[in-house]
Coordinates of C-alpha atoms in Angstrom, one line a residue:
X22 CA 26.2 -36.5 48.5
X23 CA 27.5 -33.0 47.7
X24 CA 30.0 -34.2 45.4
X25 CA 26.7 -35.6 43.7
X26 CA 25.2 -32.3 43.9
X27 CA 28.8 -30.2 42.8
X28 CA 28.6 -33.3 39.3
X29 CA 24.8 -32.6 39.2
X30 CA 25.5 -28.5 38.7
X31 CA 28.4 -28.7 37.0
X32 CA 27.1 -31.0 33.9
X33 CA 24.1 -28.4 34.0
X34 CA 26.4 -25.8 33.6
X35 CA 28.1 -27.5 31.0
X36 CA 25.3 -28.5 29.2
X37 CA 23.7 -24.5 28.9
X38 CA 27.2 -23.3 27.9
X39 CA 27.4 -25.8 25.1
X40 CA 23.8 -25.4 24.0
X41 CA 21.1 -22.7 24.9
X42 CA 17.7 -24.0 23.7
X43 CA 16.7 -20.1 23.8
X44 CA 19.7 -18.8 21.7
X45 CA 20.7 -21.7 19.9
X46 CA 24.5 -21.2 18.7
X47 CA 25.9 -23.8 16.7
X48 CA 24.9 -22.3 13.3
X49 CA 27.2 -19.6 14.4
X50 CA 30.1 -21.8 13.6
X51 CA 30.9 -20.5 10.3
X52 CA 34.0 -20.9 7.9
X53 CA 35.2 -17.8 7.0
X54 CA 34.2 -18.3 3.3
X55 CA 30.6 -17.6 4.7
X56 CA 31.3 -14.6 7.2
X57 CA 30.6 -11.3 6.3
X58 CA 33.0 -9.5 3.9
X59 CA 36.4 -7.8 5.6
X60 CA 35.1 -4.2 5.1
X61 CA 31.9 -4.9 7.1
X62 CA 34.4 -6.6 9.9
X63 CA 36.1 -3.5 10.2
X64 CA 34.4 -1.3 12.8
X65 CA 35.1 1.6 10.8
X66 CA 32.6 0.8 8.1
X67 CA 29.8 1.0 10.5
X68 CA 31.2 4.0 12.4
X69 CA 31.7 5.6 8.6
X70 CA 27.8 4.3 8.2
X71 CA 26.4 6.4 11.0
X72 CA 28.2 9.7 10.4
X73 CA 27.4 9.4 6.8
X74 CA 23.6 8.7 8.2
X75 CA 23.8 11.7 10.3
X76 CA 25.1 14.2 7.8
X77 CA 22.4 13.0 5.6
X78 CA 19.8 13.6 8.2
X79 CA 21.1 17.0 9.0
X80 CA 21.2 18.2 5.0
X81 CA 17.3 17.2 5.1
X82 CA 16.5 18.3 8.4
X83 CA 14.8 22.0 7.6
X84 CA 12.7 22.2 4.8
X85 CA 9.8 24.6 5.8
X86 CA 8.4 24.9 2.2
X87 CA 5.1 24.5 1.2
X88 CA 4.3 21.4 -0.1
X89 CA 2.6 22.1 -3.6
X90 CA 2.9 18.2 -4.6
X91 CA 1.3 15.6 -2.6
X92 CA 1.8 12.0 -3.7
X93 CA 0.6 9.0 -1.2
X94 CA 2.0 5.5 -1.8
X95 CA 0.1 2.6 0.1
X96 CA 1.7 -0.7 0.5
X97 CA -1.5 -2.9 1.4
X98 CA -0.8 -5.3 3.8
X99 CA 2.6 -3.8 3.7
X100 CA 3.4 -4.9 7.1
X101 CA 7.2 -4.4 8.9
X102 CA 7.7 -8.1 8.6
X103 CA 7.0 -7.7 4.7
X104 CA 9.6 -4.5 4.2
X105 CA 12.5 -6.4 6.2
X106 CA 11.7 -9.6 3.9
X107 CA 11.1 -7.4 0.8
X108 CA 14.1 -6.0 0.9
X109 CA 16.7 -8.9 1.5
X110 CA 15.0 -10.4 -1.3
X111 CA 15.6 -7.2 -3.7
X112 CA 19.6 -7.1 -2.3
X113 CA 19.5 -11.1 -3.4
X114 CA 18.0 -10.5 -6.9
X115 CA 21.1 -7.9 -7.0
X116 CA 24.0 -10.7 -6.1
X117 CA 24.3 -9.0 -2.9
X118 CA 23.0 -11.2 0.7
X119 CA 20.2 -8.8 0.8
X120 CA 19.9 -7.6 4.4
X121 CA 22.1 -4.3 3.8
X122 CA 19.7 -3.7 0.8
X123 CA 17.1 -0.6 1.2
X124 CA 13.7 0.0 -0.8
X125 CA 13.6 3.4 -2.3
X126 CA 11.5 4.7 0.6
X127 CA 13.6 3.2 3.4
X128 CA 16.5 6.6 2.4
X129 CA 13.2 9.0 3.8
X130 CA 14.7 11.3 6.0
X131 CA 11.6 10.7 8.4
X132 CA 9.7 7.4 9.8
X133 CA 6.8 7.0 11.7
X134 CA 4.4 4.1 12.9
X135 CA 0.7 4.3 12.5
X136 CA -2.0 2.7 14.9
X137 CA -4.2 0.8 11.9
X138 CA -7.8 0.1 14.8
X139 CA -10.8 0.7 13.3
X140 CA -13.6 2.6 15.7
X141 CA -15.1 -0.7 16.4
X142 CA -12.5 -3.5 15.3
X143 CA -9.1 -4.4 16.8
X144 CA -7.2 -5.1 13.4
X145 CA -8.9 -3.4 10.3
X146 CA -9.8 -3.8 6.7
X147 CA -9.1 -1.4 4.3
X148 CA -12.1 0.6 4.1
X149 CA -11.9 1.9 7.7
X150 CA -8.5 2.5 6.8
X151 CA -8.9 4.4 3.6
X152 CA -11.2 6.3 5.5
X153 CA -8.8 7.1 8.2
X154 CA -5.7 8.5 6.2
X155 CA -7.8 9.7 3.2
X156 CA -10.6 11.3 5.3
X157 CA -9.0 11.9 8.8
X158 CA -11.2 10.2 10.8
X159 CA -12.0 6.8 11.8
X160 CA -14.7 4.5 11.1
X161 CA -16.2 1.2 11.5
X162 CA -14.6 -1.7 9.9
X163 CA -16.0 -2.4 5.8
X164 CA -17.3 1.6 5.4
X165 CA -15.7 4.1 3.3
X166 CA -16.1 7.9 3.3
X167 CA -18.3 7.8 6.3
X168 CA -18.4 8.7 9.8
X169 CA -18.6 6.6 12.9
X170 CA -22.5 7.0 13.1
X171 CA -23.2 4.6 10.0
X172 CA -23.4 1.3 10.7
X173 CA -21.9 -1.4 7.8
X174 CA -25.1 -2.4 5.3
X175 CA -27.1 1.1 6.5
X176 CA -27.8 2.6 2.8
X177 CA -30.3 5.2 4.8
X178 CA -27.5 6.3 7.1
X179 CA -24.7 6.2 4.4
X180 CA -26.9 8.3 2.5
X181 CA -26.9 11.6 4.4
X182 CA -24.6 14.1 3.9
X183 CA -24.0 14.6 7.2
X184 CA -22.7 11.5 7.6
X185 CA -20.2 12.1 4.6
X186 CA -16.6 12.6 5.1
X187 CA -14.1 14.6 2.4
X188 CA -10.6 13.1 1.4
X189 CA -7.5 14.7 1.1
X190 CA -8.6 14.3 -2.8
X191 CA -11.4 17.4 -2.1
X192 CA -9.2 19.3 -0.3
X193 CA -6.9 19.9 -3.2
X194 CA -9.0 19.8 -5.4
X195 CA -10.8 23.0 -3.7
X196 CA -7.5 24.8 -3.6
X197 CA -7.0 24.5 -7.6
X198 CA -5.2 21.8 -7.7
X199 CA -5.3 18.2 -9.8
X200 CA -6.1 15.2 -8.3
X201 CA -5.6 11.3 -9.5
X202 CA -5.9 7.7 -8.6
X203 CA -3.4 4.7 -9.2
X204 CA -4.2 1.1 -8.4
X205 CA -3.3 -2.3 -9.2
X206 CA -6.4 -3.4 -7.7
X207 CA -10.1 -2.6 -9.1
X208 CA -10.6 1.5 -9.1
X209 CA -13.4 0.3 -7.2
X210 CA -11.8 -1.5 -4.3
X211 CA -11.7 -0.4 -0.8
X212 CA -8.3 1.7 -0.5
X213 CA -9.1 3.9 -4.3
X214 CA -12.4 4.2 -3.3
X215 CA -11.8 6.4 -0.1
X216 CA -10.4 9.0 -2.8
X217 CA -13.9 9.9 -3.7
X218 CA -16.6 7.7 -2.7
X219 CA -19.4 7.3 0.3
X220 CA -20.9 3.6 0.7
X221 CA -21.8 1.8 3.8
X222 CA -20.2 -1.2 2.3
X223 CA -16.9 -1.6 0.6
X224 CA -18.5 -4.3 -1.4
X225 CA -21.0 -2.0 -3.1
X226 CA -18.5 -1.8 -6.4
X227 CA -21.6 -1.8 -8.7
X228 CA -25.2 -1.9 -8.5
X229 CA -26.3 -5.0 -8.2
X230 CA -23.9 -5.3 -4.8
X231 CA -26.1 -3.2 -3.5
X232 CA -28.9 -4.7 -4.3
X233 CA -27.3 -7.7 -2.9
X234 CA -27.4 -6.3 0.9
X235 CA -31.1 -5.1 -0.1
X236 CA -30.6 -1.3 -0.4
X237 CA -31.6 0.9 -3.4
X238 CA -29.0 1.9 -6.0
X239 CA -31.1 5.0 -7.4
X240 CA -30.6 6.5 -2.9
X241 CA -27.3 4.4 -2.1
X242 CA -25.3 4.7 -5.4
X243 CA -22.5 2.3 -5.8
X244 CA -18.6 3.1 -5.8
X245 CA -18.5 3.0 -9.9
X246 CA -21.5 5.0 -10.7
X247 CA -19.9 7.7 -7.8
X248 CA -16.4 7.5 -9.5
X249 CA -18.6 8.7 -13.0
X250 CA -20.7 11.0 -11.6
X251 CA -20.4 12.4 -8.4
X252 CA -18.0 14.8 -7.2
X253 CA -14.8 14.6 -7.0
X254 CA -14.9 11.5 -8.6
X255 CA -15.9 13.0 -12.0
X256 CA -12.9 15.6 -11.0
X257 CA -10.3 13.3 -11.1
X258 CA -7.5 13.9 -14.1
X259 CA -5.9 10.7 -13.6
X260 CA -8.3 7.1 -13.1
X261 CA -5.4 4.1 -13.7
X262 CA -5.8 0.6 -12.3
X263 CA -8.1 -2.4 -13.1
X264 CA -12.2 -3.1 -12.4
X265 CA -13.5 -2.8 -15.9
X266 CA -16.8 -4.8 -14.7
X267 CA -17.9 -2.7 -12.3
X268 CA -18.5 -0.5 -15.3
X269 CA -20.0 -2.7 -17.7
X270 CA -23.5 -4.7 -18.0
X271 CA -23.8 -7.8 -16.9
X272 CA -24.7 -8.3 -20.8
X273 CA -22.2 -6.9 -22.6
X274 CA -18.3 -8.2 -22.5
X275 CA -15.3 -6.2 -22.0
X276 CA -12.1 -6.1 -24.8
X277 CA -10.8 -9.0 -23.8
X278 CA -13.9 -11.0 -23.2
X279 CA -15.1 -10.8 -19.7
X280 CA -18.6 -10.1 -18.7
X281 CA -19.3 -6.7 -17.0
X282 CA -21.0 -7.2 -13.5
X283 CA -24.1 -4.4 -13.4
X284 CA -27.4 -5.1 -13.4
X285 CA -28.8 -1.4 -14.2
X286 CA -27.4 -2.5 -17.9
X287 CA -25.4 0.8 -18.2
X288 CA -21.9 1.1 -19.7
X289 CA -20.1 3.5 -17.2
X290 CA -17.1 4.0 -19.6
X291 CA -19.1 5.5 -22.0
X292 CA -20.9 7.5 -19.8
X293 CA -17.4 8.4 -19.0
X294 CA -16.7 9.3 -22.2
X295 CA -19.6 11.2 -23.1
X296 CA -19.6 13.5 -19.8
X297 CA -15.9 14.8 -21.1
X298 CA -16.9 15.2 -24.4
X299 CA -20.3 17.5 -23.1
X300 CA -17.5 19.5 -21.5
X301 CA -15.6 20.3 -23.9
X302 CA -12.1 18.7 -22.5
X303 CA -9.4 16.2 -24.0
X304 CA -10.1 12.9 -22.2
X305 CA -9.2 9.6 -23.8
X306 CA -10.0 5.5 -22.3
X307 CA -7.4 2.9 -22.5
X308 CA -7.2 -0.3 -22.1
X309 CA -4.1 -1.8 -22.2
X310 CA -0.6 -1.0 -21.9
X311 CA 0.4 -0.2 -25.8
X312 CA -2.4 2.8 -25.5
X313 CA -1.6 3.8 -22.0
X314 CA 2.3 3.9 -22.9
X315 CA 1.3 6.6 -26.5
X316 CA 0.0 9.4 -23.8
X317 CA 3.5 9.0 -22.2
X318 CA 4.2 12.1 -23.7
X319 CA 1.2 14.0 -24.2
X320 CA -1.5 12.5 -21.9
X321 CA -5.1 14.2 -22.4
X322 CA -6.7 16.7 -19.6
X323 CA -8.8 13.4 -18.3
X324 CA -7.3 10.1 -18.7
X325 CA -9.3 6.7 -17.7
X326 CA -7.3 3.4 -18.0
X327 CA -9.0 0.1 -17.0
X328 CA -6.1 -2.8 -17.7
X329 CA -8.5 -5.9 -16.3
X330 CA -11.8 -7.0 -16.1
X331 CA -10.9 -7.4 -12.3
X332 CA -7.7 -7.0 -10.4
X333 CA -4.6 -6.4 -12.4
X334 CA -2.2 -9.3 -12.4
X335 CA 0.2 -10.2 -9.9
X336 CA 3.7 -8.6 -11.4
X337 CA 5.4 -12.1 -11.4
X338 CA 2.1 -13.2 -13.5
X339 CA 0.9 -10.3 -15.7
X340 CA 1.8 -10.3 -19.2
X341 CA 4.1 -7.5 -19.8
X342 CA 3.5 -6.3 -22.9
X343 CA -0.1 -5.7 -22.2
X344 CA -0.3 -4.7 -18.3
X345 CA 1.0 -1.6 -17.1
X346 CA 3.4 -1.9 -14.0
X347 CA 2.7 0.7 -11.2
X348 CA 6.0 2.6 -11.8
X349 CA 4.8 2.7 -15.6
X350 CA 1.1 4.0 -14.5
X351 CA 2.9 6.3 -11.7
X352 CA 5.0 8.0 -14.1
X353 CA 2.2 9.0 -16.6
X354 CA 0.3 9.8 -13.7
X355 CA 2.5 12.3 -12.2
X356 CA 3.4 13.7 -15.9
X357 CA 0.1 14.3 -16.3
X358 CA -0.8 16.0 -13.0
X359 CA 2.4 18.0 -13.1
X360 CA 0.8 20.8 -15.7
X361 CA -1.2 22.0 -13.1
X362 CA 0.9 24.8 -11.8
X363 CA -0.8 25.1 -8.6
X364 CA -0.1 21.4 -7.6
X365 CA -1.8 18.0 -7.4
X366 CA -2.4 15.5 -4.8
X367 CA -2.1 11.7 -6.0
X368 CA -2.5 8.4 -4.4
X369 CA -0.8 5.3 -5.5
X370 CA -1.4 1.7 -4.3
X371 CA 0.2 -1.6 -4.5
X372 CA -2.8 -3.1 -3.4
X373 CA -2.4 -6.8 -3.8
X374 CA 0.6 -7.2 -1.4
X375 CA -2.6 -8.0 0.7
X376 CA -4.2 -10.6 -1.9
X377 CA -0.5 -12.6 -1.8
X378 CA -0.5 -12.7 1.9
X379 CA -3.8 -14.1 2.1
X380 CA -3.2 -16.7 -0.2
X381 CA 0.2 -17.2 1.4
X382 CA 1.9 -16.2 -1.2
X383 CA 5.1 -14.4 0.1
X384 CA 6.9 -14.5 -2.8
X385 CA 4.6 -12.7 -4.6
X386 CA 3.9 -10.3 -1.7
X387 CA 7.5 -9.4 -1.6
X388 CA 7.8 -9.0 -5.1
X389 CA 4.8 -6.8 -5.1
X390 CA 6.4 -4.9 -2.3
X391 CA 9.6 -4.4 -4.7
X392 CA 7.2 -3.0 -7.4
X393 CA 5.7 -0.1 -5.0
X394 CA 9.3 1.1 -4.1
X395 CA 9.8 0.7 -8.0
X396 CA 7.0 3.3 -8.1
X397 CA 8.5 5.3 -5.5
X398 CA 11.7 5.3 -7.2
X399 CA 10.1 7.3 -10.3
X400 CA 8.3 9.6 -8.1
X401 CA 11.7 10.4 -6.1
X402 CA 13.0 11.3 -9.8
X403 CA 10.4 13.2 -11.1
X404 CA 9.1 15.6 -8.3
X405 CA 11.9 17.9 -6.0
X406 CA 11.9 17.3 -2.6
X407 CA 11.9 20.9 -1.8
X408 CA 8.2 21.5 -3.2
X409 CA 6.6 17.8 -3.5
X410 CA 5.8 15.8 -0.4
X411 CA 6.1 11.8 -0.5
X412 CA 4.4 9.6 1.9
X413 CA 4.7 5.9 1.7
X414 CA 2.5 3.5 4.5
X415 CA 0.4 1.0 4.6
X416 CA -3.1 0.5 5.4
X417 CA -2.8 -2.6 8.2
X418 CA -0.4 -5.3 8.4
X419 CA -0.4 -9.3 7.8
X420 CA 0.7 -12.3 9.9
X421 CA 3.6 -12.8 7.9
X422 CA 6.5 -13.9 10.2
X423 CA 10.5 -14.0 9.9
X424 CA 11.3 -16.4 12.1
X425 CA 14.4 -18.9 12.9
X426 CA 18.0 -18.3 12.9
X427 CA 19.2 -18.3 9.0
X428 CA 22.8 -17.6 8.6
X429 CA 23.6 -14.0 6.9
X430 CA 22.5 -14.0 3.2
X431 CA 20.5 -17.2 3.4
X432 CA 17.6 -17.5 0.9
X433 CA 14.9 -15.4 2.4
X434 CA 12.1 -17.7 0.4
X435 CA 14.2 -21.0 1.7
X436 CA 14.1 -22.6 4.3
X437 CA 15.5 -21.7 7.9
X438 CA 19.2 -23.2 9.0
X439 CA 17.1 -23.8 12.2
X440 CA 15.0 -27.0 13.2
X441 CA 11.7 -27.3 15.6
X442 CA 12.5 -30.0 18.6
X443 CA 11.8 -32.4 15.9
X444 CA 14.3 -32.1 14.0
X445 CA 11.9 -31.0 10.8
X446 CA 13.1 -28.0 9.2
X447 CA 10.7 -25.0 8.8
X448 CA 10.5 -21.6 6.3
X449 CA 12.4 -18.6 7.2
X450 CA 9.2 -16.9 6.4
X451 CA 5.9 -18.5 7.5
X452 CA 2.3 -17.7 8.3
X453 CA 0.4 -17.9 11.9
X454 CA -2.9 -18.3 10.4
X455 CA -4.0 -19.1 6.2
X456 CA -3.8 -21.8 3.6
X457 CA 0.2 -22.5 4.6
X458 CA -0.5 -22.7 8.3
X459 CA -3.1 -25.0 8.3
X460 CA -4.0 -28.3 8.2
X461 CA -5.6 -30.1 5.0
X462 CA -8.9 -31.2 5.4
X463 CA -9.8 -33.9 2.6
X464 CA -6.8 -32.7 0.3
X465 CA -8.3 -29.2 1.0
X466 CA -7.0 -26.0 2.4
X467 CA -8.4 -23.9 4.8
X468 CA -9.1 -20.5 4.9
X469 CA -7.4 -17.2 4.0
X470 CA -4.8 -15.8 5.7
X471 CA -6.1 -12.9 8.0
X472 CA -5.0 -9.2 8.2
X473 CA -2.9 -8.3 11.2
X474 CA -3.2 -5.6 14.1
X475 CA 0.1 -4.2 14.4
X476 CA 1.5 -0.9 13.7
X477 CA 2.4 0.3 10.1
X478 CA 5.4 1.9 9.3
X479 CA 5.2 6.0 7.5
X480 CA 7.8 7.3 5.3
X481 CA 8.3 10.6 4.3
X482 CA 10.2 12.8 1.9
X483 CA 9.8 16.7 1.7
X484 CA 8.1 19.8 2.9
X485 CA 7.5 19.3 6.4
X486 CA 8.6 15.2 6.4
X487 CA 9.6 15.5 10.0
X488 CA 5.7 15.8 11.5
X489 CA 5.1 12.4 10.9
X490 CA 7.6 11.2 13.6
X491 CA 6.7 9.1 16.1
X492 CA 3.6 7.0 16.8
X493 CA 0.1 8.1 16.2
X494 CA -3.1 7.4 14.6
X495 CA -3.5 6.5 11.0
X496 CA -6.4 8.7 11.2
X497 CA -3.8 12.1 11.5
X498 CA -2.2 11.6 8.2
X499 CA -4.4 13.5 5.8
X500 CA -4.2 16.3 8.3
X501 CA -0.4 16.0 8.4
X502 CA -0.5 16.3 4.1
X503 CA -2.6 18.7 4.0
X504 CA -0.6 21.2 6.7
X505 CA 2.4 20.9 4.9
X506 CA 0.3 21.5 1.8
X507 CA -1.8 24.4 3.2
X508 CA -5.2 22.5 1.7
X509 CA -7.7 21.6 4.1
X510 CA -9.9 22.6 6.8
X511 CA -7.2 22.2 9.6
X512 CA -4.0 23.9 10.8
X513 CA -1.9 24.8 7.8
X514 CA 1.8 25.6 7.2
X515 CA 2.7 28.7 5.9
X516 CA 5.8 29.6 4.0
X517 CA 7.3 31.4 7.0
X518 CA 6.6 28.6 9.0
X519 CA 3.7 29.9 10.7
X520 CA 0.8 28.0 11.6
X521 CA -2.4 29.2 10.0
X522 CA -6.6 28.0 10.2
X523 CA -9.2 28.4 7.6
X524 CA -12.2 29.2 8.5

């Protein structure tokens, strides 16, 4: 009997040490063709690694200036998941196995994590959001520019003042500084418009919307119409992404033959137009890339570029030689805002990293991702860190996963090394929820893909980079900006480091 029981524990034993179901080990049996290279064997390289990290960190430890350049990047959807994919797939487009690689924001000297909650939601959209690290406060989920006392739909409630909220955008602009707005997604959409607008419903791009949810445009005036002619909207140098229907009659079709989407049978750009020309300023329209690319140079005082009818293109499926890329529209952007010798805030957004991970698209997520830190990349080259704050983050994650136990340089788009209990191989990258994760119903797919609730990861370069350490809410980041900035109503940073507070 107990040499039944001594057998009994020692093929158990036997059986954990040559398999762990937890930790599975045998794809850790590697020839030495596929191990990594001699230096990174050498401990030295990663003890070298570190010290070189740390003198780096120390060189960039002090900068007490003020910040006279602001520039926020947003990722959206840009969740952790999505930066450690993105950037082993931009080290494999470069030969290399791609987990060393870094995107051009990952060298920041600080890092931070934001909590993404809306006031009444556990994982947000972007509206809250925009409203959260534009405006500095928090709101309910699909409202932009608006406190925490309007409801979603209420055009009454979203139309009092009091219930308005100012941006980061105001603040700067109120100092004597320039302010602009770069988006691959409509100019409209839900993370642009907490630069300058105040709507109840993120949806309320153009009139009819509005109308839609049965409120009055002429009281509740819709994100286009409040990009035109409302403050500080009408104030912004630099307008460049896509939404040319939200500016165009229903009526009346676009330059390369889309229908516009307004019911009020107004043509925004012109209005646009005319408004710069009653006040006496250089301001031209573009509409493609060819006309964006002549004011490379010499861009006018007020420059309006509208590259789609809706969303620009997907990067992997835009044609080049008429869409702008966001690096391209980042450089003019900052060229342009950089005659103001007082300084300029600007935001920047890769804002369909989100549209890819709802359709499950993680290839062109991550390639989206490599386009933002594209965009980065020209604003680390153009603006000094000792006078020009960067801040990269994202507005809310996805449910994008990286998952299994792929060897070391494996094909981060392929498929894992691992296998379920099945046998049945799965994707290094996968999906919890969304068109991938699902079921067919009838040859059909089902459903999008959902935002997630975890942290975001912050990034920052410059004056003052080191206050947006540690964990916090989203909802402190315009506040952050604007003290190393010294814009704002809030606690400001002077140049001897002292703290100051406008009346």
């Amino acid at each position: 009997m107990h040499a039944l029981v001594l057998l009994t524990a020692v093929t158990a034993l036997a059986r954990m040490t040559v398999s762990d179901r937890y930790h599975p080990d045998e794809i850790r049996r590697e020839p030495i063709s596929r191990m990594a290279p001699p230096p990174e064997r050498d401990p030295s390289y990663w003890i070298n690694e570190a010290e070189a990290g740390i003198r780096e960190r120390l060189r960039r430890r002090d900068n007490r200036n003020v910040a006279r350049n602001i520039v926020m990047f947003l990722g959206d959807g840009m969740s952790v998941p999505t930066l450690a994919a993105a950037r082993t797939l931009l080290g494999q487009r470069q030969g290399r196995r791609g987990e060393e690689a870094k995107l051009a924001f990952e060298t920041f000297p600080t890092t931070g994590f934001s909590k993404t909650y809306c006031l009444n939601a556990q994982v947000a959209d972007s509206a809250c959001t925009a409203t959260a690290y534009l405006c500095g406060v928090k709101a309910n989920s699909g409202t932009v520019g608006v406190t925490g006392d309007v409801p979603r739909y209420d055009c009454d409630d979203s139309a009092d003042p009091a219930n308005h909220v100012d941006s980061i955008a105001v603040w700067a602009l109120e100092d004597g500084r320039d302010a602009g707005v770069v988006t691959t997604t409509r100019v409209t959409h839900a993370s642009p418009a907490g630069v300058y607008a105040h709507v109840a419903n993120r949806h309320w791009e153009s009139d009819e919307k509005v109308r839609d949810d049965r409120g009055d445009p002429r009281r509740c005036p819709d994100i286009a119409h409040q990009l035109v002619h409302r403050s500080p909207g009408n104030r912004l140098k630099v307008i460049l992404g896509g939404g040319r229907k939200e500016f165009l009659p229903i009526d009346e079709y676009d330059e390369e033959g889309f229908p516009g989407a307004r019911g009020d049978n107004r043509n925004l750009i012109k209005e646009w137009q005319a408004n710069k020309q009653s006040e006496g300023v250089s301001h031209a329209y573009v509409w493609n890339k060819q006309q964006l690319m002549n004011f490379s140079s010499s861009p006018p005082k007020y420059l309006l570029g509208l590259f789609k009818n809706s969303h620009m293109h997907f990067h992997l499926e835009a044609n080049q030689t008429t869409e702008p890329t966001l690096a391209e529209m980042t450089e003019i952007a900052i060229k342009s805002l950089s005659r103001n010798k007082q300084g300029f805030f600007l935001f920047v957004e890769g804002g369909r990293i989100d549209h890819a991970h709802h359709d499950n698209y993680v290839h062109l997520a991550l390639d989206e991702t490599i386009e933002l830190s594209k965009a980065v990349e020209v604003a680390k080259k153009l603006l000094s860190e000792e006078d020009s704050l960067i801040v990269v983050t994202a507005d809310h994650a996805h449910v994008m996963t990286f998952n299994g136990y792929m060897e070391r340089g494996g094909d981060i788009l392929g498929v894992s090394d691992d296998k379920d209990k099945d046998g049945i191989p799965y994707m290094t990258l996968s999906y919890s929820n969304g068109r991938g994760a699902r079921r067919q119903l009838n040859g059909v797919r089902v459903n999008s893909e959902t935002h997630g609730g975890d942290d975001v990861g912050v990034f920052a370069r410059g004056p003052h980079h080191d206050m947006f350490s540690g964990v916090y809410e989203q909802s402190q980041l315009p506040h952050l900006m604007a003290y190393a900035g010294c814009i704002g109503p809030g606690l400001h940073a002077c140049g001897n480091g002292c703290d100051k507070k406008r009346p």
